[in-house]
PDB file of C-alpha atoms in Angstrom:
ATOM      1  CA  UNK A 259      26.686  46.285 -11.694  1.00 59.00           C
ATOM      2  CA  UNK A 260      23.350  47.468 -12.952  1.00 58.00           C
ATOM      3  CA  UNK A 261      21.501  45.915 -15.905  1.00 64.00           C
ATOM      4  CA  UNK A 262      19.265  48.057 -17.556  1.00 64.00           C
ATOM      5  CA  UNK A 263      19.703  51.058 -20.089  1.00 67.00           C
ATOM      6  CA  UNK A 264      21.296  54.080 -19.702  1.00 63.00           C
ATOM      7  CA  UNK A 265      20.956  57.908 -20.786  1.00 66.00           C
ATOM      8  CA  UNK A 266      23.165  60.816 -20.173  1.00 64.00           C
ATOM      9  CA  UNK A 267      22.168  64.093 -20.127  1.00 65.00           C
ATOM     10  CA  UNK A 268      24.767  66.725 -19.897  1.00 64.00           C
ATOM     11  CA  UNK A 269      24.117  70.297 -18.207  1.00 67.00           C
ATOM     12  CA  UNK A 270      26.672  72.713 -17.133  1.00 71.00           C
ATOM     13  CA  UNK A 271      29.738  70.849 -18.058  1.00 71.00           C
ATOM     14  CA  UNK A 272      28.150  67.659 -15.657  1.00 72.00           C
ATOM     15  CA  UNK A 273      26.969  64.479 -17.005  1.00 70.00           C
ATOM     16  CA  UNK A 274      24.277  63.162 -15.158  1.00 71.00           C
ATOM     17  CA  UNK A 275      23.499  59.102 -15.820  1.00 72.00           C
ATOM     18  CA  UNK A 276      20.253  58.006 -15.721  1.00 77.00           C
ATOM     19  CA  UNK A 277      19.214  54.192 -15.204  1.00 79.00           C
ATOM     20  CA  UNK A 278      16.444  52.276 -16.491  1.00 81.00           C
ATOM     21  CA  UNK A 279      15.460  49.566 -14.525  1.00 85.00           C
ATOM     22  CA  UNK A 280      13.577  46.838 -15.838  1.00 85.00           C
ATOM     23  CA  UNK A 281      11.059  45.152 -14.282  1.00 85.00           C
ATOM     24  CA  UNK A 282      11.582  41.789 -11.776  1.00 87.00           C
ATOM     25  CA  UNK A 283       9.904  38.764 -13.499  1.00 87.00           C
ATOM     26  CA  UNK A 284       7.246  37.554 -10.986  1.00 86.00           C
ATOM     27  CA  UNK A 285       6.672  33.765 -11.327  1.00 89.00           C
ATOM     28  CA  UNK A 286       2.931  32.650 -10.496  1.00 93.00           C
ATOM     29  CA  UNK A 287       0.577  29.411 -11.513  1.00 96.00           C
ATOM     30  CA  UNK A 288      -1.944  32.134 -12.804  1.00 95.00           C
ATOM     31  CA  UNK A 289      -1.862  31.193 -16.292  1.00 96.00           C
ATOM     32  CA  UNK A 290      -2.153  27.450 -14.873  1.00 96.00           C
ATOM     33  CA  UNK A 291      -5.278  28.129 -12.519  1.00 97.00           C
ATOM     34  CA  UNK A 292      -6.643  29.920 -15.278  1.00 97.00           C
ATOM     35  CA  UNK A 293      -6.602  26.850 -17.595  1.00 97.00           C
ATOM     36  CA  UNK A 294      -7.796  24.836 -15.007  1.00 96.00           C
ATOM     37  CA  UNK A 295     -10.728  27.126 -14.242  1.00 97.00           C
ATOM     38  CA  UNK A 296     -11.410  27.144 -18.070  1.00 97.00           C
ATOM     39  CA  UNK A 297     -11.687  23.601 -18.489  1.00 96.00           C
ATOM     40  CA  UNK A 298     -13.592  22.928 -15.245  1.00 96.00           C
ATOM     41  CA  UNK A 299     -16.590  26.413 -15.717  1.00 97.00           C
ATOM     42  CA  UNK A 300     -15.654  27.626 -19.448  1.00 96.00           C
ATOM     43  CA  UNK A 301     -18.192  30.556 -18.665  1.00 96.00           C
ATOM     44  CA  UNK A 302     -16.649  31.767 -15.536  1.00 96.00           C
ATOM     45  CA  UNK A 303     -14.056  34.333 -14.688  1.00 96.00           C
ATOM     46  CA  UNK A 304     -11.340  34.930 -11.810  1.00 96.00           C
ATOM     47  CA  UNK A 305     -10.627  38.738 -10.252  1.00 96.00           C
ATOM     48  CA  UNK A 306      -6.962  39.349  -9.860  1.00 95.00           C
ATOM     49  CA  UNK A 307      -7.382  39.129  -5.672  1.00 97.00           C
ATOM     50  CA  UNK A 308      -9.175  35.719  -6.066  1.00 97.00           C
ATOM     51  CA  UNK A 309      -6.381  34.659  -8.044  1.00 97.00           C
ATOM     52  CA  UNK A 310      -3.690  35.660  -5.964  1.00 96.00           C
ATOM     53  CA  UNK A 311      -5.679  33.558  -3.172  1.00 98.00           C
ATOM     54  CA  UNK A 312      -5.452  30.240  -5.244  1.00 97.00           C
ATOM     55  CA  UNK A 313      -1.676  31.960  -6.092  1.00 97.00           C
ATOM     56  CA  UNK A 314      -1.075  31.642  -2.665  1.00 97.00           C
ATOM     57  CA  UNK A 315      -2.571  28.356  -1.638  1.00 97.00           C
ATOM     58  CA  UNK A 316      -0.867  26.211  -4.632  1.00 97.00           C
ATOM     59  CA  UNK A 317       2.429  27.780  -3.018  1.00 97.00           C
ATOM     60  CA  UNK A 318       1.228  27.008   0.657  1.00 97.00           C
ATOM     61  CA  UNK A 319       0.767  23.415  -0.395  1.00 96.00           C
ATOM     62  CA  UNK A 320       3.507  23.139  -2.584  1.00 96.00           C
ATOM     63  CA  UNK A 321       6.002  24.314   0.326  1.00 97.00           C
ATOM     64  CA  UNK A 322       4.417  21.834   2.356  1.00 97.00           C
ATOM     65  CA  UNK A 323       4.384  18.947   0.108  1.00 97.00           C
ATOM     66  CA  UNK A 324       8.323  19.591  -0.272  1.00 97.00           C
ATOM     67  CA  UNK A 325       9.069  19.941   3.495  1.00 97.00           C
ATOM     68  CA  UNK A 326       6.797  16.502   4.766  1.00 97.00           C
ATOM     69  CA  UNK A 327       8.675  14.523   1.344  1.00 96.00           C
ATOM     70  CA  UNK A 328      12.191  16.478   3.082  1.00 96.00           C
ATOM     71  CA  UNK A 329      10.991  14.933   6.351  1.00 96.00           C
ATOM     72  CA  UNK A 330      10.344  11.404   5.110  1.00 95.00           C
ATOM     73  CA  UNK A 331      13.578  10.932   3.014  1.00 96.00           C
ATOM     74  CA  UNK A 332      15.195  12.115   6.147  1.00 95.00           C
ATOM     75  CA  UNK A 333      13.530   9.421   8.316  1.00 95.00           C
ATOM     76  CA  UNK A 334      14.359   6.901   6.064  1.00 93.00           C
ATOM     77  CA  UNK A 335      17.823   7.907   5.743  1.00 94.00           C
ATOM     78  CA  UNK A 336      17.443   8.955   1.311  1.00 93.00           C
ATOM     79  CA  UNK A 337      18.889  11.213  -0.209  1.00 95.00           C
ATOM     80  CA  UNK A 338      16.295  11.430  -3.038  1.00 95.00           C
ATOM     81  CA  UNK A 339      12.854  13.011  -2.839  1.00 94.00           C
ATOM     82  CA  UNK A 340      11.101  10.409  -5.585  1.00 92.00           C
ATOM     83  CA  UNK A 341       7.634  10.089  -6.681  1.00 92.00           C
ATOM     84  CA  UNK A 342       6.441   7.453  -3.551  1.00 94.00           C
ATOM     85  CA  UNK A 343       7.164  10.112  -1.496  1.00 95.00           C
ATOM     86  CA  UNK A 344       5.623  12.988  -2.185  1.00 95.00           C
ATOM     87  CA  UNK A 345       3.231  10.173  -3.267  1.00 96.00           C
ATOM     88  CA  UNK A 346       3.049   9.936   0.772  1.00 96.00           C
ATOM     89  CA  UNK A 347       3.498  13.255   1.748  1.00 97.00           C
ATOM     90  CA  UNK A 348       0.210  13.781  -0.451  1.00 97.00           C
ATOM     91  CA  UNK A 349      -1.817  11.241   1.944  1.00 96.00           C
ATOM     92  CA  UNK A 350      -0.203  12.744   4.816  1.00 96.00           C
ATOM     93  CA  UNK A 351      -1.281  16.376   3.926  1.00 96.00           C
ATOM     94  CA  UNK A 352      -4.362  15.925   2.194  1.00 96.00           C
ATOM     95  CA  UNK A 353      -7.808  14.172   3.866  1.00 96.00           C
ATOM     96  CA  UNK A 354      -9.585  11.460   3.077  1.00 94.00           C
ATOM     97  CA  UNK A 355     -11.160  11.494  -0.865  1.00 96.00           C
ATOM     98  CA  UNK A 356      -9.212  14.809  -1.718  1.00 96.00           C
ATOM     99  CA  UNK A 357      -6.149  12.681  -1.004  1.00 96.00           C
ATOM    100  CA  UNK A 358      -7.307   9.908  -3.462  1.00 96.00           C
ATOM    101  CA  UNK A 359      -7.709  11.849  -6.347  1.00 96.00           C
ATOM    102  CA  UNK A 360      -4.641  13.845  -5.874  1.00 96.00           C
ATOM    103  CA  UNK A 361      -2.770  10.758  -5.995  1.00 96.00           C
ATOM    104  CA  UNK A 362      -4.938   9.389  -9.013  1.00 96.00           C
ATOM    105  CA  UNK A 363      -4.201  12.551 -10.941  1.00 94.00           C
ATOM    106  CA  UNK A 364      -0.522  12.633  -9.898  1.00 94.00           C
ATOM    107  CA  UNK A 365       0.070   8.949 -11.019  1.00 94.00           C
ATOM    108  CA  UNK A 366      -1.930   9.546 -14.126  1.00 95.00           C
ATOM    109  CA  UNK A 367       0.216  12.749 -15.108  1.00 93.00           C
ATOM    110  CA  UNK A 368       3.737  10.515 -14.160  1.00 92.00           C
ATOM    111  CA  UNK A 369       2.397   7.749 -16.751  1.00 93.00           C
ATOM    112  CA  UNK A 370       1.795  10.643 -19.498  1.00 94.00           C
ATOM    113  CA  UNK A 371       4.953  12.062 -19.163  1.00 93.00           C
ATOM    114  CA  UNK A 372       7.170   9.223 -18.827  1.00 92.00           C
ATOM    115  CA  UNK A 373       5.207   7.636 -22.146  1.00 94.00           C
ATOM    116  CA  UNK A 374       5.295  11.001 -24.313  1.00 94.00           C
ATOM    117  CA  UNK A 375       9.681  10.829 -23.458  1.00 84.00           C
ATOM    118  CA  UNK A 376       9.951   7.392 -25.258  1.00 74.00           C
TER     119      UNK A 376
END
């Protein structure tokens, strides 16, 4: 079945259907970069290719966050990916410093959330 809208034309005793096709919803952090960006240089702007670059990396590290916290549940014979480890997989991934303030700002964003749902 097709989703979209439709239009017939008749010519000659035929009916000819058109179809309307609407557009595939692309899902990107580029609204999320962008705020980021903001709040870090207020004065400074992004061009769509760098921002498909940073598009690309947040997915690049996101896919590998999920498959080294997919290894580690696996090792330890979970079934649940929880916060301690991709918590881990974070220390694994990342070096030295950048590591520590992911963590920092992962724990700190945990704490906010679980105290704005009570």
């Amino acid at each position: 079945m097709v989703k979209g809208k439709f239009s017939a034309k008749k010519t000659n005793n035929q009916t000819t259907v058109t179809v309307k096709r609407r557009k595939r919803r692309r899902e990107t952090y580029s609204i999320y970069i962008y705020k980021v960006l903001k709040q870090v240089h207020p004065d400074t702007g992004i061009s769509s290719k760098a921002m498909s670059i940073m598009n690309s990396f947040v997915n690049d590290i996101f896919e590998r966050c999920a498959a080294e916290s997919s290894r580690l549940i696996k090792y330890t014979g979970k079934h649940t990916i929880t916060s301690r480890e991709i918590q881990t997989s974070v220390r694994l991934l990342l070096p030295g410093e950048l590591a520590k303030h992911a963590v920092s700002e992962g724990t700190k964003a945990v704490t906010k959330y679980n105290s704005s749902k009570k």
